[in-house]
GROMACS .gro file of C-alpha atoms in nm:
model
  397
    1MET     CA    1   0.000   0.000   0.000
    2LYS     CA    2   0.280   0.242   0.091
    3ARG     CA    3   0.450   0.185  -0.245
    4LEU     CA    4   0.123   0.247  -0.433
    5LEU     CA    5   0.072   0.581  -0.259
    6THR     CA    6   0.434   0.675  -0.332
    7ILE     CA    7   0.386   0.603  -0.704
    8LEU     CA    8   0.071   0.814  -0.716
    9SER     CA    9   0.247   1.106  -0.546
   10LEU     CA   10   0.533   1.087  -0.797
   11LEU     CA   11   0.286   1.112  -1.082
   12THR     CA   12   0.092   1.408  -0.949
   13LEU     CA   13   0.354   1.639  -0.796
   14SER     CA   14   0.564   1.895  -0.980
   15PHE     CA   15   0.942   1.883  -0.951
   16THR     CA   16   1.226   2.105  -1.062
   17ALA     CA   17   1.367   1.937  -1.372
   18PHE     CA   18   1.730   1.950  -1.485
   19SER     CA   19   2.004   1.741  -1.646
   20LEU     CA   20   2.377   1.682  -1.643
   21PRO     CA   21   2.585   1.939  -1.839
   22GLY     CA   22   2.608   1.936  -2.216
   23PHE     CA   23   2.278   1.783  -2.325
   24THR     CA   24   1.904   1.813  -2.279
   25PRO     CA   25   1.738   1.472  -2.231
   26PHE     CA   26   1.390   1.385  -2.354
   27ILE     CA   27   1.289   1.342  -1.988
   28GLN     CA   28   1.481   1.569  -1.754
   29ASP     CA   29   1.588   1.443  -1.413
   30THR     CA   30   1.420   1.531  -1.084
   31PRO     CA   31   1.591   1.563  -0.744
   32GLY     CA   32   1.673   1.226  -0.590
   33SER     CA   33   1.682   1.029  -0.917
   34TYR     CA   34   1.935   0.745  -0.926
   35VAL     CA   35   2.051   0.446  -1.130
   36TRP     CA   36   2.236   0.126  -1.035
   37TYR     CA   37   2.443  -0.100  -1.261
   38GLN     CA   38   2.626  -0.427  -1.221
   39ASP     CA   39   2.982  -0.375  -1.341
   40PHE     CA   40   3.130  -0.693  -1.485
   41THR     CA   41   3.475  -0.547  -1.550
   42PHE     CA   42   3.580  -0.621  -1.191
   43GLN     CA   43   3.704  -0.965  -1.090
   44ARG     CA   44   3.457  -0.969  -0.801
   45GLU     CA   45   3.082  -0.900  -0.781
   46SER     CA   46   3.059  -0.523  -0.814
   47TYR     CA   47   2.793  -0.253  -0.844
   48VAL     CA   48   2.817   0.112  -0.948
   49GLY     CA   49   2.546   0.371  -0.882
   50PHE     CA   50   2.486   0.740  -0.950
   51LEU     CA   51   2.248   0.975  -0.768
   52THR     CA   52   2.149   1.337  -0.829
   53PHE     CA   53   2.043   1.561  -0.540
   54ASP     CA   54   2.000   1.871  -0.758
   55GLN     CA   55   2.149   2.018  -1.075
   56SER     CA   56   2.489   2.077  -0.913
   57THR     CA   57   2.518   1.803  -0.647
   58TYR     CA   58   2.567   1.432  -0.717
   59GLN     CA   59   2.689   1.109  -0.561
   60ALA     CA   60   2.875   0.812  -0.709
   61ARG     CA   61   2.894   0.484  -0.518
   62TYR     CA   62   3.081   0.156  -0.560
   63TYR     CA   63   2.962  -0.149  -0.368
   64ALA     CA   64   3.099  -0.503  -0.352
   65PRO     CA   65   2.961  -0.763  -0.108
   66GLN     CA   66   3.186  -0.971   0.112
   67ASN     CA   67   3.327  -1.280  -0.055
   68ALA     CA   68   3.429  -1.517   0.226
   69LYS     CA   69   3.552  -1.785  -0.013
   70ALA     CA   70   3.793  -1.546  -0.187
   71LYS     CA   71   3.866  -1.369   0.146
   72LEU     CA   72   3.748  -1.036   0.008
   73PRO     CA   73   3.590  -0.789   0.253
   74GLU     CA   74   3.282  -0.585   0.178
   75LYS     CA   75   3.357  -0.253   0.008
   76ASP     CA   76   3.131   0.051   0.008
   77ILE     CA   77   3.290   0.365  -0.142
   78LYS     CA   78   3.095   0.689  -0.179
   79ILE     CA   79   3.196   1.012  -0.349
   80TYR     CA   80   2.992   1.330  -0.318
   81PHE     CA   81   3.074   1.591  -0.579
   82SER     CA   82   2.951   1.927  -0.698
   83LEU     CA   83   2.979   2.063  -1.049
   84ASN     CA   84   2.916   2.376  -1.249
   85PRO     CA   85   2.566   2.336  -1.402
   86GLU     CA   86   2.632   2.619  -1.648
   87SER     CA   87   2.922   2.436  -1.812
   88ASP     CA   88   2.882   2.241  -2.138
   89HIS     CA   89   3.077   1.948  -1.987
   90ILE     CA   90   3.153   1.800  -1.646
   91GLU     CA   91   3.343   2.064  -1.450
   92LEU     CA   92   3.387   1.960  -1.086
   93THR     CA   93   3.382   2.240  -0.828
   94GLY     CA   94   3.426   2.018  -0.522
   95GLU     CA   95   3.421   1.662  -0.396
   96ARG     CA   96   3.432   1.455  -0.080
   97VAL     CA   97   3.525   1.088  -0.048
   98MET     CA   98   3.342   0.932   0.244
   99ALA     CA   99   3.527   0.757   0.522
  100GLY     CA  100   3.577   0.389   0.453
  101ALA     CA  101   3.786   0.424   0.140
  102SER     CA  102   4.141   0.312   0.221
  103GLN     CA  103   4.463   0.382   0.039
  104GLU     CA  104   4.425   0.058  -0.155
  105ASP     CA  105   4.091   0.182  -0.286
  106THR     CA  106   4.249   0.471  -0.479
  107GLU     CA  107   4.205   0.277  -0.803
  108ILE     CA  108   3.830   0.243  -0.744
  109VAL     CA  109   3.797   0.612  -0.654
  110ASN     CA  110   3.978   0.704  -0.976
  111TYR     CA  111   3.752   0.464  -1.168
  112LEU     CA  112   3.440   0.640  -1.035
  113HIS     CA  113   3.592   0.973  -1.140
  114ASP     CA  114   3.657   0.841  -1.488
  115MET     CA  115   3.305   0.702  -1.516
  116ILE     CA  116   3.150   1.039  -1.432
  117TYR     CA  117   3.351   1.215  -1.701
  118GLU     CA  118   3.337   0.942  -1.964
  119LEU     CA  119   2.967   0.856  -1.938
  120ASN     CA  120   2.873   1.222  -1.958
  121ALA     CA  121   3.103   1.291  -2.254
  122ARG     CA  122   2.964   0.993  -2.444
  123ARG     CA  123   2.606   1.090  -2.366
  124ILE     CA  124   2.672   1.435  -2.515
  125LYS     CA  125   2.824   1.274  -2.825
  126ALA     CA  126   2.529   1.034  -2.864
  127GLY     CA  127   2.297   1.324  -2.946
  128ASP     CA  128   1.919   1.308  -2.913
  129ILE     CA  129   1.769   1.008  -2.735
  130PHE     CA  130   1.395   1.032  -2.783
  131ALA     CA  131   1.107   0.880  -2.973
  132GLN     CA  132   1.128   1.076  -3.295
  133THR     CA  133   1.502   1.005  -3.346
  134GLU     CA  134   1.478   0.634  -3.268
  135SER     CA  135   1.306   0.558  -3.597
  136GLY     CA  136   1.522   0.267  -3.704
  137SER     CA  137   1.740   0.454  -3.954
  138SER     CA  138   2.118   0.449  -3.916
  139GLU     CA  139   2.329   0.760  -3.899
  140MET     CA  140   2.704   0.811  -3.877
  141ALA     CA  141   2.878   1.082  -3.682
  142SER     CA  142   3.240   1.160  -3.620
  143SER     CA  143   3.385   1.276  -3.291
  144GLY     CA  144   3.758   1.295  -3.236
  145ASP     CA  145   3.926   0.970  -3.335
  146SER     CA  146   3.614   0.756  -3.293
  147LYS     CA  147   3.316   0.700  -3.519
  148VAL     CA  148   2.973   0.665  -3.371
  149ALA     CA  149   2.713   0.454  -3.548
  150SER     CA  150   2.362   0.509  -3.415
  151LYS     CA  151   2.064   0.286  -3.485
  152LEU     CA  152   1.756   0.150  -3.320
  153THR     CA  153   1.825  -0.193  -3.182
  154THR     CA  154   1.623  -0.495  -3.290
  155GLN     CA  155   1.248  -0.460  -3.248
  156ALA     CA  156   1.170  -0.344  -2.895
  157THR     CA  157   0.945  -0.635  -2.808
  158THR     CA  158   0.792  -0.698  -2.468
  159GLU     CA  159   1.042  -0.977  -2.410
  160ASP     CA  160   1.346  -0.770  -2.512
  161PHE     CA  161   1.312  -0.453  -2.306
  162LEU     CA  162   1.677  -0.462  -2.191
  163ASN     CA  163   1.798  -0.438  -2.551
  164SER     CA  164   1.555  -0.170  -2.666
  165GLY     CA  165   1.669   0.186  -2.720
  166LYS     CA  166   1.930   0.371  -2.923
  167CYS     CA  167   2.244   0.169  -2.986
  168VAL     CA  168   2.563   0.372  -3.029
  169ARG     CA  169   2.891   0.217  -3.144
  170ASP     CA  170   3.185   0.378  -2.965
  171ASN     CA  171   3.536   0.320  -2.837
  172PHE     CA  172   3.543   0.290  -2.458
  173PRO     CA  173   3.881   0.167  -2.319
  174GLN     CA  174   3.737   0.105  -1.971
  175PHE     CA  175   3.511  -0.160  -2.123
  176GLY     CA  176   3.747  -0.328  -2.364
  177GLY     CA  177   3.760  -0.096  -2.664
  178ASP     CA  178   3.487  -0.103  -2.932
  179VAL     CA  179   3.151  -0.131  -2.756
  180ASN     CA  180   2.779  -0.090  -2.815
  181ILE     CA  181   2.617   0.152  -2.570
  182ILE     CA  182   2.239   0.120  -2.544
  183TYR     CA  183   2.067   0.443  -2.441
  184ASP     CA  184   1.706   0.475  -2.326
  185PHE     CA  185   1.527   0.793  -2.219
  186LEU     CA  186   1.359   0.603  -1.933
  187VAL     CA  187   1.698   0.576  -1.757
  188PRO     CA  188   1.789   0.887  -1.553
  189LEU     CA  189   2.121   1.075  -1.551
  190PHE     CA  190   2.331   0.940  -1.841
  191ASN     CA  191   2.043   0.751  -2.013
  192VAL     CA  192   2.274   0.445  -2.034
  193LYS     CA  193   2.092   0.111  -2.017
  194SER     CA  194   2.389  -0.116  -2.089
  195ILE     CA  195   2.735  -0.134  -2.241
  196GLN     CA  196   2.821  -0.442  -2.443
  197GLY     CA  197   3.185  -0.532  -2.508
  198PRO     CA  198   3.355  -0.624  -2.836
  199GLU     CA  199   3.235  -0.985  -2.809
  200GLY     CA  200   2.876  -0.893  -2.727
  201LYS     CA  201   2.911  -0.960  -2.354
  202THR     CA  202   2.743  -0.713  -2.118
  203GLU     CA  203   3.013  -0.524  -1.933
  204LEU     CA  204   2.784  -0.275  -1.758
  205GLY     CA  205   2.419  -0.371  -1.713
  206ILE     CA  206   2.134  -0.177  -1.553
  207LEU     CA  207   1.978  -0.329  -1.242
  208THR     CA  208   1.739  -0.066  -1.115
  209CYS     CA  209   1.645   0.304  -1.129
  210GLY     CA  210   1.465   0.500  -0.863
  211ARG     CA  211   1.416   0.817  -0.669
  212ILE     CA  212   1.481   0.891  -0.304
  213GLN     CA  213   1.198   1.090  -0.144
  214ASP     CA  214   1.392   1.302   0.105
  215SER     CA  215   1.711   1.317   0.312
  216GLN     CA  216   1.584   1.035   0.535
  217ASP     CA  217   1.531   0.795   0.244
  218SER     CA  218   1.823   0.550   0.236
  219SER     CA  219   1.711   0.357  -0.075
  220PHE     CA  220   2.018   0.451  -0.279
  221ASP     CA  221   2.271   0.391   0.000
  222SER     CA  222   2.103   0.068   0.107
  223PHE     CA  223   2.114  -0.099  -0.233
  224THR     CA  224   2.348  -0.401  -0.233
  225GLY     CA  225   2.232  -0.578  -0.548
  226PHE     CA  226   1.956  -0.835  -0.588
  227PRO     CA  227   1.980  -1.178  -0.425
  228GLU     CA  228   2.115  -1.451  -0.650
  229LYS     CA  229   1.812  -1.651  -0.537
  230PHE     CA  230   1.509  -1.476  -0.390
  231PRO     CA  231   1.371  -1.624  -0.065
  232SER     CA  232   1.059  -1.828  -0.139
  233LYS     CA  233   0.844  -1.687   0.140
  234LYS     CA  234   0.518  -1.874   0.190
  235HIS     CA  235   0.232  -1.629   0.228
  236GLY     CA  236  -0.085  -1.795   0.350
  237PHE     CA  237  -0.371  -1.761   0.104
  238LYS     CA  238  -0.654  -1.975  -0.033
  239LEU     CA  239  -0.915  -1.882  -0.292
  240SER     CA  240  -1.278  -1.960  -0.218
  241LYS     CA  241  -1.422  -2.174  -0.498
  242LYS     CA  242  -1.770  -2.053  -0.407
  243ALA     CA  243  -1.689  -1.689  -0.463
  244GLU     CA  244  -1.953  -1.485  -0.644
  245SER     CA  245  -1.849  -1.305  -0.963
  246LEU     CA  246  -1.858  -0.924  -0.940
  247THR     CA  247  -1.785  -0.650  -1.192
  248PHE     CA  248  -1.674  -0.310  -1.068
  249THR     CA  249  -1.682   0.017  -1.262
  250SER     CA  250  -1.500   0.326  -1.139
  251GLN     CA  251  -1.647   0.675  -1.176
  252ASP     CA  252  -1.416   0.745  -1.470
  253GLY     CA  253  -1.537   0.434  -1.658
  254GLN     CA  254  -1.269   0.175  -1.585
  255THR     CA  255  -1.406  -0.177  -1.532
  256ILE     CA  256  -1.261  -0.490  -1.372
  257ALA     CA  257  -1.414  -0.836  -1.324
  258LEU     CA  258  -1.342  -0.969  -0.974
  259ASP     CA  259  -1.529  -1.193  -0.729
  260SER     CA  260  -1.629  -1.196  -0.365
  261ASN     CA  261  -1.278  -1.305  -0.262
  262TRP     CA  262  -1.201  -0.935  -0.301
  263SER     CA  263  -1.317  -0.651  -0.076
  264GLN     CA  264  -1.359  -0.291  -0.188
  265SER     CA  265  -1.159  -0.074   0.050
  266MET     CA  266  -1.228   0.255  -0.129
  267GLU     CA  267  -1.413   0.362  -0.444
  268ASN     CA  268  -1.109   0.273  -0.658
  269LEU     CA  269  -0.919   0.024  -0.437
  270TRP     CA  270  -0.979  -0.351  -0.396
  271LEU     CA  271  -0.797  -0.590  -0.160
  272LEU     CA  272  -0.753  -0.967  -0.170
  273GLY     CA  273  -0.685  -1.003   0.200
  274ASP     CA  274  -0.317  -0.932   0.256
  275ALA     CA  275  -0.220  -1.109  -0.067
  276ALA     CA  276  -0.295  -0.859  -0.343
  277LEU     CA  277  -0.438  -0.518  -0.424
  278ILE     CA  278  -0.586  -0.348  -0.729
  279SER     CA  279  -0.644   0.022  -0.782
  280ALA     CA  280  -0.773   0.240  -1.066
  281GLY     CA  281  -0.752   0.613  -1.113
  282LEU     CA  282  -0.716   0.898  -1.362
  283ILE     CA  283  -0.403   1.109  -1.407
  284SER     CA  284  -0.429   1.458  -1.556
  285LYS     CA  285  -0.188   1.515  -1.843
  286SER     CA  286  -0.097   1.859  -1.706
  287ASN     CA  287   0.037   1.693  -1.390
  288VAL     CA  288   0.300   1.494  -1.578
  289ALA     CA  289   0.415   1.740  -1.847
  290GLN     CA  290   0.753   1.905  -1.794
  291LYS     CA  291   0.788   2.282  -1.847
  292GLY     CA  292   0.464   2.313  -2.038
  293ASP     CA  293   0.539   2.034  -2.285
  294PHE     CA  294   0.207   1.854  -2.330
  295SER     CA  295   0.314   1.618  -2.609
  296GLU     CA  296   0.166   1.270  -2.583
  297GLU     CA  297   0.509   1.108  -2.622
  298LYS     CA  298   0.672   1.307  -2.342
  299ALA     CA  299   0.381   1.261  -2.103
  300ILE     CA  300   0.373   0.883  -2.161
  301ALA     CA  301   0.752   0.858  -2.134
  302PHE     CA  302   0.749   1.049  -1.803
  303ILE     CA  303   0.476   0.821  -1.663
  304LEU     CA  304   0.660   0.507  -1.774
  305ARG     CA  305   0.978   0.629  -1.604
  306GLN     CA  306   0.796   0.685  -1.276
  307LEU     CA  307   0.623   0.346  -1.296
  308THR     CA  308   0.952   0.162  -1.346
  309PHE     CA  309   1.126   0.355  -1.066
  310SER     CA  310   1.218   0.196  -0.734
  311SER     CA  311   1.111   0.376  -0.417
  312SER     CA  312   1.121   0.346  -0.039
  313SER     CA  313   1.367   0.051  -0.036
  314SER     CA  314   1.146  -0.144  -0.278
  315TYR     CA  315   1.357  -0.215  -0.585
  316THR     CA  316   1.221  -0.277  -0.935
  317ASP     CA  317   1.432  -0.544  -1.105
  318TRP     CA  318   1.493  -0.398  -1.451
  319ARG     CA  319   1.623  -0.734  -1.573
  320LYS     CA  320   1.263  -0.861  -1.550
  321VAL     CA  321   1.076  -0.552  -1.672
  322GLU     CA  322   0.842  -0.598  -1.968
  323ILE     CA  323   0.659  -0.309  -2.137
  324GLN     CA  324   0.393  -0.401  -2.386
  325ASN     CA  325   0.376  -0.161  -2.685
  326TYR     CA  326   0.703   0.010  -2.586
  327ASN     CA  327   0.817  -0.010  -2.950
  328LEU     CA  328   0.528   0.224  -3.044
  329LEU     CA  329   0.677   0.494  -2.825
  330LEU     CA  330   1.035   0.431  -2.940
  331ASN     CA  331   0.937   0.450  -3.306
  332GLY     CA  332   0.713   0.755  -3.274
  333GLY     CA  333   0.404   0.556  -3.375
  334LEU     CA  334   0.194   0.639  -3.070
  335LYS     CA  335  -0.182   0.670  -3.116
  336ALA     CA  336  -0.423   0.840  -2.878
  337ALA     CA  337  -0.587   0.514  -2.764
  338ASP     CA  338  -0.268   0.312  -2.718
  339SER     CA  339  -0.212   0.154  -2.379
  340PHE     CA  340   0.104   0.034  -2.208
  341LYS     CA  341   0.127  -0.263  -1.973
  342ILE     CA  342   0.430  -0.265  -1.745
  343SER     CA  343   0.512  -0.595  -1.573
  344ALA     CA  344   0.788  -0.610  -1.315
  345ASN     CA  345   0.922  -0.793  -1.011
  346ILE     CA  346   0.974  -0.574  -0.705
  347TRP     CA  347   1.214  -0.674  -0.427
  348GLN     CA  348   1.124  -0.539  -0.083
  349LYS     CA  349   1.458  -0.564   0.089
  350GLU     CA  350   1.354  -0.499   0.449
  351SER     CA  351   1.070  -0.751   0.453
  352GLN     CA  352   1.247  -0.991   0.214
  353ASN     CA  353   0.936  -1.010  -0.005
  354LEU     CA  354   0.918  -1.040  -0.383
  355THR     CA  355   0.603  -0.904  -0.546
  356LYS     CA  356   0.461  -0.920  -0.896
  357SER     CA  357   0.349  -0.581  -1.025
  358VAL     CA  358   0.139  -0.502  -1.333
  359LYS     CA  359   0.045  -0.144  -1.426
  360ILE     CA  360  -0.160  -0.036  -1.727
  361ILE     CA  361  -0.169   0.318  -1.864
  362THR     CA  362  -0.432   0.418  -2.122
  363ALA     CA  363  -0.494   0.759  -2.281
  364LYS     CA  364  -0.842   0.869  -2.171
  365ASN     CA  365  -1.045   1.190  -2.129
  366GLY     CA  366  -0.753   1.427  -2.178
  367GLY     CA  367  -0.546   1.232  -1.927
  368TYR     CA  368  -0.448   0.873  -1.853
  369ALA     CA  369  -0.637   0.589  -1.692
  370PHE     CA  370  -0.403   0.429  -1.438
  371PHE     CA  371  -0.455   0.067  -1.328
  372THR     CA  372  -0.222  -0.115  -1.089
  373PHE     CA  373  -0.214  -0.474  -0.965
  374THR     CA  374   0.027  -0.606  -0.699
  375VAL     CA  375   0.053  -0.956  -0.550
  376PHE     CA  376   0.313  -1.162  -0.367
  377GLN     CA  377   0.513  -1.350  -0.628
  378ASN     CA  378   0.469  -1.697  -0.478
  379ILE     CA  379   0.089  -1.647  -0.460
  380TYR     CA  380   0.082  -1.527  -0.821
  381GLN     CA  381   0.277  -1.831  -0.939
  382LYS     CA  382   0.037  -2.071  -0.767
  383ASN     CA  383  -0.273  -1.893  -0.898
  384GLN     CA  384  -0.145  -1.748  -1.225
  385LYS     CA  385  -0.446  -1.848  -1.435
  386TYR     CA  386  -0.683  -1.682  -1.188
  387PHE     CA  387  -0.489  -1.354  -1.173
  388ASP     CA  388  -0.424  -1.341  -1.547
  389SER     CA  389  -0.798  -1.374  -1.614
  390ILE     CA  390  -0.857  -1.070  -1.390
  391LEU     CA  391  -0.593  -0.870  -1.574
  392LYS     CA  392  -0.748  -0.962  -1.910
  393SER     CA  393  -1.088  -0.842  -1.788
  394TYR     CA  394  -0.968  -0.487  -1.724
  395LYS     CA  395  -1.101  -0.219  -1.960
  396ALA     CA  396  -1.058   0.158  -1.982
  397GLU     CA  397  -1.314   0.295  -2.227
   0.00000   0.00000   0.00000
């Protein structure tokens, strides 16, 4: 419930929007936005994250869990840095390395420095990353000694979300030389989704994106990667076979076919005991447009970013994200009645719970119908046919 309310607040509040120096992204960043990657260039399990507090204050973090077998201690290195937001490139005006980084960690600190400069420089060189430019045509550009080949990757299908976006061929010594960098406007800060090495192996892969809510929110600093195997918690639940079929219609015309296993908590909120919840609402387009831009593409893109964001120590696993019809947005073929279904697994670190989340956005009445469904993953797996039939019954007309 807390996560649902957080999502709704993100979609309806206005934020100061900005970006890193040198480029203007399709979706500008908001305070607290962050991104986490797994970095496969290290010989041990390693993660690299970047967080923006405002347009001039950022944090970079390296984390590696303890490896008892290899006798490697846990490492957690944080760098806070400020920069000149008026510059057309990264120009640091100050920095502070947090306590915990020893002399032997100088190489990692330098690596984080390099990443800040290099990722930003390459993002500037990549040019526009938005729907109208990701049309599938190839273009060549020259920058310094390297040539950049830009093209839309293979069809952005529901099953291939990680490889959808703008693919830029570049030379990146830190990742083995000639690489493919996949950019996606849903990813905050550098827009980098992954970097694939000369042999096609992922060298830097996105794990999650999110936004901290305030100075007390430790979601970014608490991230330590996803478990190799998620705990299979057993949540008690049993469907009543004698349940009466019920169809609910919200005031804005959204309908869902449920049964008497569900209870209606509010006009647009239904609960299946403690196992699952469903909600339906309407989002005004003016609440999600940035700086007066009311284009359908930008509004949808902003909503999709917020719906794939992690929040309040609940982490969306981007490796499992699926977005139905995402290729329509990437290719600029969006129609007024198109809907987007976002499926994801969400890891709640504190409670050690894994939930299945499905959200559906549909253009409607000058705004967007917003439907969300959340259930514990183990309950969904045991009752998949039942829950899928409910999802198929949903309509926004």
